[in-house]
Amino acid sequence: MNGRFDVGSQSRTSMAETLLRLEDLEVSRGMNKVLSAFNLEIKPGDVVVLHSENGAGKSTVIECSARLLPLERGSVSHHEALVVDNEGRRNRPVHPFGLTLQSNGMVGDETVENHLNTVCALSQMTTDLAPILESYGLAHRRHDRIAQLSGGQARKVAVIAGLLPAMLSDKPRLVLLDEPATGLDQSAVRTLVSTIGQLRQSGHGFLIASHHPEMLACATRLHDLKEEVENKPSDNEAWTAIGQPVPKSFVASKTGQRYLRSTRAGIARNGLTALLVLGTIMAFIDPSTISDRTLLMGLTLSAPFAAGLAGDPVLYLLKEQRAVDWWRANVQRLPSADLFAPLTGIAFTAMGTVVFLGEFDWKVTLIGAFVLWFTMASVRFIEINTLRLARPNAVFLRLLLPILILPWALVTEYTATL
């Protein structure tokens, strides 16, 4: 794919703007201090390649730039605006940016086309993806699920997703690529290097972690996390912006609903949990022998409560290949099962009222919908805040879930008085 235009005056006027500024970063992994007093700036037209040895902190720099890691000191700014600092402030970037993580950051049940269209929508743009997919040999896989691709093909999709915000825009954009050439065939590497060169000529800025010789050759600056040296890459034609603006839409919310429709994860996790609870209670308890209305209400509201404790099914899907981190970098609020929770609560509470109360009760049904929504939202809140920690898998905040029994019991007692 070749660009065919010189950078417009609008792009040239913003060439002095700093796309990325890392100031005095200090980051630790466990007991080890990975970065200390680290500073870096990316301006339009810069391609900075980090090339130190494994474990030195290249990925840490990329992930700090994408506001994914907690900072002990320092701050990160995009387009001169603060996005994260060591005091806990975390703001959404004022402009979209490209990101390719080492682990791809994609949901396997998403199709290639849907994932890339979602990336475009986050930039409030749309485009014809066919030429891009063709240049990477993926045109015939555009309707396939990402899980059905080979490792190299999936990596190509992740790389395209990282490049798209710059490809779409005629204004300078920041692109963060962590080992983008890993897993790519030689043809794809050449296409990637050529695209980076064209986008650089159009004023976009890159921060890349890579040891690949061709990636090093396309850099304007080489950085080993201690010292930086200038480099002269080959000249390229400027890239032609390919995006057409579209109205702002609720991308994260729509994506969450699409995930649920395509995977049935909500039925498999929350729905099955509620059915198991209902079935177990019905197998051992005869509601006609119980006169205590509070106990009957507890049985009725047990299924939506258990379904809520199973957590947000969309968040569960996003844990695949660190897709949740890709989304955390790009948006303030992750895709979620917003509509699924109350609808499922209504369905299972309605079943419970018929089974345990002998008749449908719409007031109890609405309360059951609230119970499921509130419980799921609470579990989601705990899990999301765990993700922000340096070692989320080592923190057992889910052990706090039993505290939700108290509000459930209070709601049960209140409902029994209706």
C-alpha positions as a Python dict, from the first residue, in 0.01 Angstrom:
ca = {
    (1, 'M'): (0, 0, 0),
    (2, 'N'): (150, 331, -105),
    (3, 'G'): (66, 682, 7),
    (4, 'R'): (7, 942, -258),
    (5, 'F'): (0, 1285, -97),
    (6, 'D'): (223, 1539, 73),
    (7, 'V'): (140, 1629, 429),
    (8, 'G'): (-128, 1899, 436),
    (9, 'S'): (-93, 2234, 602),
    (10, 'Q'): (-312, 2126, 891),
    (11, 'S'): (-72, 1844, 972),
    (12, 'R'): (236, 2066, 935),
    (13, 'T'): (101, 2322, 1183),
    (14, 'S'): (86, 2055, 1453),
    (15, 'M'): (429, 1906, 1381),
    (16, 'A'): (580, 2068, 1692),
    (17, 'E'): (327, 1905, 1927),
    (18, 'T'): (471, 1636, 2151),
    (19, 'L'): (270, 1317, 2094),
    (20, 'L'): (413, 1132, 2396),
    (21, 'R'): (603, 1258, 2698),
    (22, 'L'): (733, 1029, 2972),
    (23, 'E'): (865, 1228, 3269),
    (24, 'D'): (1078, 1078, 3548),
    (25, 'L'): (908, 739, 3531),
    (26, 'E'): (978, 496, 3812),
    (27, 'V'): (817, 152, 3788),
    (28, 'S'): (872, -167, 3986),
    (29, 'R'): (783, -526, 3904),
    (30, 'G'): (761, -714, 4233),
    (31, 'M'): (1072, -624, 4430),
    (32, 'N'): (1267, -520, 4122),
    (33, 'K'): (1283, -161, 4002),
    (34, 'V'): (1249, -181, 3624),
    (35, 'L'): (1253, 190, 3538),
    (36, 'S'): (1401, 477, 3733),
    (37, 'A'): (1401, 846, 3634),
    (38, 'F'): (1317, 748, 3276),
    (39, 'N'): (1237, 1028, 3030),
    (40, 'L'): (1133, 1015, 2666),
    (41, 'E'): (957, 1233, 2410),
    (42, 'I'): (796, 1135, 2081),
    (43, 'K'): (721, 1412, 1833),
    (44, 'P'): (549, 1389, 1494),
    (45, 'G'): (773, 1208, 1249),
    (46, 'D'): (967, 1022, 1521),
    (47, 'V'): (1015, 645, 1514),
    (48, 'V'): (1184, 550, 1840),
    (49, 'V'): (1282, 183, 1868),
    (50, 'L'): (1365, 35, 2209),
    (51, 'H'): (1618, -243, 2162),
    (52, 'S'): (1772, -342, 2497),
    (53, 'E'): (1813, -700, 2621),
    (54, 'N'): (1519, -910, 2737),
    (55, 'G'): (1384, -809, 3076),
    (56, 'A'): (1535, -461, 3066),
    (57, 'G'): (1195, -288, 3056),
    (58, 'K'): (1102, -234, 2690),
    (59, 'S'): (748, -368, 2734),
    (60, 'T'): (721, -178, 3061),
    (61, 'V'): (785, 149, 2875),
    (62, 'I'): (522, 60, 2613),
    (63, 'E'): (263, -34, 2876),
    (64, 'C'): (332, 274, 3085),
    (65, 'S'): (283, 484, 2771),
    (66, 'A'): (-54, 312, 2724),
    (67, 'R'): (-142, 389, 3092),
    (68, 'L'): (-161, 21, 3184),
    (69, 'L'): (87, 10, 3475),
    (70, 'P'): (84, 192, 3810),
    (71, 'L'): (361, 449, 3844),
    (72, 'E'): (564, 493, 4161),
    (73, 'R'): (689, 826, 4030),
    (74, 'G'): (645, 1038, 3720),
    (75, 'S'): (375, 1102, 3462),
    (76, 'V'): (270, 1018, 3108),
    (77, 'S'): (120, 1272, 2865),
    (78, 'H'): (-32, 1230, 2519),
    (79, 'H'): (-58, 1537, 2294),
    (80, 'E'): (53, 1759, 2587),
    (81, 'A'): (-234, 1632, 2809),
    (82, 'L'): (-180, 1419, 3120),
    (83, 'V'): (-312, 1063, 3089),
    (84, 'V'): (-166, 898, 3402),
    (85, 'D'): (63, 985, 3693),
    (86, 'N'): (188, 847, 4022),
    (87, 'E'): (-86, 1027, 4218),
    (88, 'G'): (-354, 803, 4071),
    (89, 'R'): (-491, 1038, 3806),
    (90, 'R'): (-591, 848, 3494),
    (91, 'N'): (-748, 1041, 3207),
    (92, 'R'): (-863, 923, 2868),
    (93, 'P'): (-627, 1038, 2590),
    (94, 'V'): (-761, 1340, 2403),
    (95, 'H'): (-688, 1167, 2071),
    (96, 'P'): (-703, 799, 1972),
    (97, 'F'): (-372, 615, 1955),
    (98, 'G'): (-254, 285, 1816),
    (99, 'L'): (-155, -5, 2041),
    (100, 'T'): (-24, -354, 1971),
    (101, 'L'): (54, -558, 2279),
    (102, 'Q'): (292, -854, 2288),
    (103, 'S'): (-1, -1087, 2353),
    (104, 'N'): (-220, -934, 2075),
    (105, 'G'): (-503, -811, 2304),
    (106, 'M'): (-792, -959, 2103),
    (107, 'V'): (-1096, -1174, 2183),
    (108, 'G'): (-1073, -1503, 1995),
    (109, 'D'): (-1446, -1521, 1921),
    (110, 'E'): (-1439, -1184, 1744),
    (111, 'T'): (-1409, -1187, 1365),
    (112, 'V'): (-1118, -1013, 1196),
    (113, 'E'): (-1347, -759, 1031),
    (114, 'N'): (-1545, -682, 1347),
    (115, 'H'): (-1230, -628, 1552),
    (116, 'L'): (-1077, -389, 1299),
    (117, 'N'): (-1407, -205, 1254),
    (118, 'T'): (-1419, -160, 1632),
    (119, 'V'): (-1070, -5, 1620),
    (120, 'C'): (-1193, 234, 1351),
    (121, 'A'): (-1502, 322, 1554),
    (122, 'L'): (-1287, 413, 1855),
    (123, 'S'): (-1125, 673, 1626),
    (124, 'Q'): (-1473, 783, 1508),
    (125, 'M'): (-1373, 676, 1158),
    (126, 'T'): (-1463, 414, 901),
    (127, 'T'): (-1271, 281, 603),
    (128, 'D'): (-1255, 6, 343),
    (129, 'L'): (-1047, -264, 510),
    (130, 'A'): (-1003, -475, 196),
    (131, 'P'): (-680, -310, 67),
    (132, 'I'): (-517, -329, 410),
    (133, 'L'): (-608, -693, 460),
    (134, 'E'): (-492, -772, 107),
    (135, 'S'): (-151, -617, 171),
    (136, 'Y'): (-102, -853, 468),
    (137, 'G'): (-247, -1159, 294),
    (138, 'L'): (-559, -1165, 510),
    (139, 'A'): (-833, -1071, 263),
    (140, 'H'): (-967, -1428, 256),
    (141, 'R'): (-986, -1443, 638),
    (142, 'R'): (-1177, -1120, 707),
    (143, 'H'): (-1495, -1304, 816),
    (144, 'D'): (-1314, -1570, 1020),
    (145, 'R'): (-1293, -1569, 1397),
    (146, 'I'): (-955, -1469, 1534),
    (147, 'A'): (-933, -1799, 1722),
    (148, 'Q'): (-941, -1980, 1385),
    (149, 'L'): (-630, -1799, 1256),
    (150, 'S'): (-275, -1922, 1280),
    (151, 'G'): (-45, -1748, 1528),
    (152, 'G'): (117, -1545, 1250),
    (153, 'Q'): (-216, -1440, 1100),
    (154, 'A'): (-351, -1333, 1440),
    (155, 'R'): (-35, -1129, 1491),
    (156, 'K'): (-96, -953, 1160),
    (157, 'V'): (-445, -854, 1276),
    (158, 'A'): (-304, -717, 1603),
    (159, 'V'): (-42, -516, 1412),
    (160, 'I'): (-301, -375, 1171),
    (161, 'A'): (-516, -276, 1471),
    (162, 'G'): (-219, -88, 1615),
    (163, 'L'): (-152, 97, 1289),
    (164, 'L'): (-514, 184, 1205),
    (165, 'P'): (-555, 503, 1415),
    (166, 'A'): (-261, 655, 1224),
    (167, 'M'): (-372, 513, 888),
    (168, 'L'): (-714, 672, 927),
    (169, 'S'): (-608, 1022, 1032),
    (170, 'D'): (-446, 1312, 850),
    (171, 'K'): (-345, 1453, 1189),
    (172, 'P'): (-44, 1324, 1387),
    (173, 'R'): (-123, 1017, 1595),
    (174, 'L'): (81, 817, 1844),
    (175, 'V'): (140, 445, 1777),
    (176, 'L'): (277, 201, 2037),
    (177, 'L'): (400, -135, 1907),
    (178, 'D'): (541, -407, 2133),
    (179, 'E'): (749, -658, 1932),
    (180, 'P'): (530, -612, 1620),
    (181, 'A'): (752, -824, 1392),
    (182, 'T'): (737, -1132, 1615),
    (183, 'G'): (555, -1412, 1434),
    (184, 'L'): (531, -1226, 1102),
    (185, 'D'): (659, -1372, 776),
    (186, 'Q'): (917, -1176, 578),
    (187, 'S'): (659, -1034, 338),
    (188, 'A'): (449, -899, 626),
    (189, 'V'): (759, -749, 792),
    (190, 'R'): (843, -563, 469),
    (191, 'T'): (486, -434, 446),
    (192, 'L'): (497, -324, 810),
    (193, 'V'): (829, -141, 771),
    (194, 'S'): (706, 31, 454),
    (195, 'T'): (383, 139, 623),
    (196, 'I'): (569, 276, 925),
    (197, 'G'): (795, 476, 691),
    (198, 'Q'): (499, 623, 503),
    (199, 'L'): (313, 709, 823),
    (200, 'R'): (628, 871, 962),
    (201, 'Q'): (647, 1093, 653),
    (202, 'S'): (287, 1199, 724),
    (203, 'G'): (376, 1317, 1074),
    (204, 'H'): (273, 1023, 1291),
    (205, 'G'): (495, 917, 1582),
    (206, 'F'): (599, 566, 1686),
    (207, 'L'): (736, 401, 1997),
    (208, 'I'): (838, 44, 1913),
    (209, 'A'): (998, -233, 2118),
    (210, 'S'): (1187, -470, 1888),
    (211, 'H'): (1513, -651, 1817),
    (212, 'H'): (1427, -717, 1453),
    (213, 'P'): (1695, -578, 1218),
    (214, 'E'): (1444, -429, 973),
    (215, 'M'): (1257, -259, 1257),
    (216, 'L'): (1584, -109, 1381),
    (217, 'A'): (1660, 15, 1030),
    (218, 'C'): (1332, 211, 1005),
    (219, 'A'): (1397, 403, 1330),
    (220, 'T'): (1482, 771, 1350),
    (221, 'R'): (1619, 712, 1702),
    (222, 'L'): (1747, 397, 1872),
    (223, 'H'): (1709, 376, 2250),
    (224, 'D'): (1852, 108, 2480),
    (225, 'L'): (1676, 256, 2789),
    (226, 'K'): (2004, 422, 2888),
    (227, 'E'): (2129, 606, 2584),
    (228, 'E'): (1975, 723, 2259),
    (229, 'V'): (2137, 752, 1918),
    (230, 'E'): (2011, 908, 1598),
    (231, 'N'): (1942, 694, 1292),
    (232, 'K'): (1870, 780, 929),
    (233, 'P'): (1592, 563, 783),
    (234, 'S'): (1513, 534, 414),
    (235, 'D'): (1285, 795, 264),
    (236, 'N'): (925, 699, 185),
    (237, 'E'): (626, 856, 21),
    (238, 'A'): (380, 1011, 263),
    (239, 'W'): (78, 808, 360),
    (240, 'T'): (-269, 902, 235),
    (241, 'A'): (-520, 913, 520),
    (242, 'I'): (-794, 657, 445),
    (243, 'G'): (-1053, 735, 714),
    (244, 'Q'): (-1395, 890, 674),
    (245, 'P'): (-1547, 1049, 987),
    (246, 'V'): (-1855, 889, 1143),
    (247, 'P'): (-2073, 1011, 1432),
    (248, 'K'): (-1969, 920, 1784),
    (249, 'S'): (-2131, 598, 1904),
    (250, 'F'): (-2134, 388, 2219),
    (251, 'V'): (-1859, 159, 2095),
    (252, 'A'): (-1778, -16, 2423),
    (253, 'S'): (-2143, -86, 2506),
    (254, 'K'): (-2222, -214, 2156),
    (255, 'T'): (-1911, -431, 2157),
    (256, 'G'): (-2012, -589, 2488),
    (257, 'Q'): (-2354, -684, 2352),
    (258, 'R'): (-2195, -823, 2035),
    (259, 'Y'): (-1959, -1040, 2240),
    (260, 'L'): (-2256, -1183, 2430),
    (261, 'R'): (-2454, -1256, 2114),
    (262, 'S'): (-2165, -1428, 1938),
    (263, 'T'): (-2036, -1635, 2231),
    (264, 'R'): (-2343, -1698, 2451),
    (265, 'A'): (-2103, -1648, 2741),
    (266, 'G'): (-2376, -1497, 2958),
    (267, 'I'): (-2594, -1805, 2920),
    (268, 'A'): (-2301, -2041, 2974),
    (269, 'R'): (-2180, -1867, 3293),
    (270, 'N'): (-2456, -1671, 3461),
    (271, 'G'): (-2757, -1850, 3317),
    (272, 'L'): (-2622, -2195, 3395),
    (273, 'T'): (-2532, -2086, 3749),
    (274, 'A'): (-2887, -1965, 3811),
    (275, 'L'): (-3035, -2286, 3668),
    (276, 'L'): (-2811, -2501, 3889),
    (277, 'V'): (-2919, -2309, 4199),
    (278, 'L'): (-3288, -2332, 4108),
    (279, 'G'): (-3260, -2700, 4023),
    (280, 'T'): (-3074, -2786, 4344),
    (281, 'I'): (-3329, -2605, 4562),
    (282, 'M'): (-3623, -2768, 4383),
    (283, 'A'): (-3464, -3112, 4420),
    (284, 'F'): (-3445, -3093, 4800),
    (285, 'I'): (-3710, -2842, 4911),
    (286, 'D'): (-4086, -2849, 4871),
    (287, 'P'): (-4198, -2484, 4886),
    (288, 'S'): (-4555, -2587, 4973),
    (289, 'T'): (-4430, -2702, 5315),
    (290, 'I'): (-4277, -2361, 5397),
    (291, 'S'): (-4491, -2091, 5556),
    (292, 'D'): (-4214, -1842, 5636),
    (293, 'R'): (-4241, -1572, 5367),
    (294, 'T'): (-3887, -1444, 5433),
    (295, 'L'): (-3746, -1790, 5364),
    (296, 'L'): (-3954, -1818, 5046),
    (297, 'M'): (-3822, -1481, 4930),
    (298, 'G'): (-3468, -1595, 5002),
    (299, 'L'): (-3522, -1899, 4781),
    (300, 'T'): (-3676, -1682, 4509),
    (301, 'L'): (-3388, -1433, 4507),
    (302, 'S'): (-3113, -1694, 4540),
    (303, 'A'): (-3089, -1763, 4165),
    (304, 'P'): (-3035, -1400, 4055),
    (305, 'F'): (-2791, -1353, 4344),
    (306, 'A'): (-2587, -1656, 4239),
    (307, 'A'): (-2594, -1548, 3873),
    (308, 'G'): (-2456, -1208, 3975),
    (309, 'L'): (-2177, -1369, 4177),
    (310, 'A'): (-2060, -1543, 3857),
    (311, 'G'): (-1945, -1198, 3742),
    (312, 'D'): (-1966, -1003, 3418),
    (313, 'P'): (-1939, -1251, 3127),
    (314, 'V'): (-1795, -983, 2897),
    (315, 'L'): (-1513, -911, 3140),
    (316, 'Y'): (-1444, -1286, 3150),
    (317, 'L'): (-1409, -1288, 2769),
    (318, 'L'): (-1179, -985, 2776),
    (319, 'K'): (-924, -1167, 2990),
    (320, 'E'): (-825, -1367, 2680),
    (321, 'Q'): (-490, -1257, 2532),
    (322, 'R'): (-499, -946, 2752),
    (323, 'A'): (-786, -798, 2551),
    (324, 'V'): (-898, -629, 2873),
    (325, 'D'): (-569, -436, 2882),
    (326, 'W'): (-607, -329, 2520),
    (327, 'W'): (-951, -192, 2606),
    (328, 'R'): (-832, -32, 2930),
    (329, 'A'): (-572, 159, 2731),
    (330, 'N'): (-827, 292, 2482),
    (331, 'V'): (-1138, 369, 2688),
    (332, 'Q'): (-1238, 471, 3039),
    (333, 'R'): (-1525, 221, 3067),
    (334, 'L'): (-1482, -135, 2945),
    (335, 'P'): (-1739, -327, 2741),
    (336, 'S'): (-1991, -484, 2976),
    (337, 'A'): (-2312, -686, 3004),
    (338, 'D'): (-2527, -384, 3095),
    (339, 'L'): (-2851, -504, 2935),
    (340, 'F'): (-2792, -872, 2997),
    (341, 'A'): (-2791, -839, 3377),
    (342, 'P'): (-3142, -694, 3433),
    (343, 'L'): (-3299, -908, 3160),
    (344, 'T'): (-3152, -1225, 3307),
    (345, 'G'): (-3258, -1114, 3654),
    (346, 'I'): (-3615, -1066, 3535),
    (347, 'A'): (-3624, -1409, 3371),
    (348, 'F'): (-3493, -1611, 3665),
    (349, 'T'): (-3676, -1416, 3934),
    (350, 'A'): (-4001, -1459, 3743),
    (351, 'M'): (-3935, -1834, 3738),
    (352, 'G'): (-3861, -1823, 4110),
    (353, 'T'): (-4185, -1643, 4196),
    (354, 'V'): (-4389, -1904, 4012),
    (355, 'V'): (-4200, -2196, 4169),
    (356, 'F'): (-4169, -2073, 4528),
    (357, 'L'): (-4456, -1823, 4566),
    (358, 'G'): (-4707, -2000, 4347),
    (359, 'E'): (-4776, -1698, 4126),
    (360, 'F'): (-4597, -1434, 3923),
    (361, 'D'): (-4516, -1120, 4124),
    (362, 'W'): (-4387, -829, 3916),
    (363, 'K'): (-4259, -632, 4218),
    (364, 'V'): (-4045, -922, 4334),
    (365, 'T'): (-3933, -978, 3975),
    (366, 'L'): (-3805, -623, 3942),
    (367, 'I'): (-3626, -651, 4275),
    (368, 'G'): (-3462, -974, 4155),
    (369, 'A'): (-3342, -793, 3841),
    (370, 'F'): (-3187, -528, 4064),
    (371, 'V'): (-3023, -795, 4282),
    (372, 'L'): (-2852, -955, 3981),
    (373, 'W'): (-2745, -620, 3834),
    (374, 'F'): (-2609, -489, 4166),
    (375, 'T'): (-2426, -812, 4249),
    (376, 'M'): (-2271, -840, 3901),
    (377, 'A'): (-2169, -472, 3910),
    (378, 'S'): (-2005, -521, 4251),
    (379, 'V'): (-1808, -825, 4134),
    (380, 'R'): (-1707, -636, 3820),
    (381, 'F'): (-1590, -339, 4028),
    (382, 'I'): (-1370, -564, 4242),
    (383, 'E'): (-1221, -742, 3940),
    (384, 'I'): (-1151, -422, 3744),
    (385, 'N'): (-976, -262, 4040),
    (386, 'T'): (-770, -578, 4080),
    (387, 'L'): (-657, -547, 3717),
    (388, 'R'): (-501, -209, 3790),
    (389, 'L'): (-256, -361, 4036),
    (390, 'A'): (95, -466, 3939),
    (391, 'R'): (20, -838, 4001),
    (392, 'P'): (-358, -878, 3966),
    (393, 'N'): (-353, -1259, 3966),
    (394, 'A'): (-175, -1265, 4302),
    (395, 'V'): (-448, -1062, 4478),
    (396, 'F'): (-752, -1253, 4602),
    (397, 'L'): (-1001, -969, 4625),
    (398, 'R'): (-1276, -1213, 4530),
    (399, 'L'): (-1247, -1334, 4890),
    (400, 'L'): (-1441, -1015, 4971),
    (401, 'L'): (-1749, -1141, 4785),
    (402, 'P'): (-1914, -1292, 5097),
    (403, 'I'): (-1980, -937, 5217),
    (404, 'L'): (-2246, -918, 4944),
    (405, 'I'): (-2455, -1167, 5144),
    (406, 'L'): (-2552, -888, 5384),
    (407, 'P'): (-2717, -654, 5129),
    (408, 'W'): (-2882, -959, 4968),
    (409, 'A'): (-3026, -1062, 5306),
    (410, 'L'): (-3151, -708, 5375),
    (411, 'V'): (-3321, -692, 5034),
    (412, 'T'): (-3475, -1035, 5100),
    (413, 'E'): (-3621, -921, 5432),
    (414, 'Y'): (-3757, -604, 5274),
    (415, 'T'): (-3914, -794, 4984),
    (416, 'A'): (-4087, -1030, 5228),
    (417, 'T'): (-4281, -733, 5370),
    (418, 'L'): (-4433, -636, 5034),
}
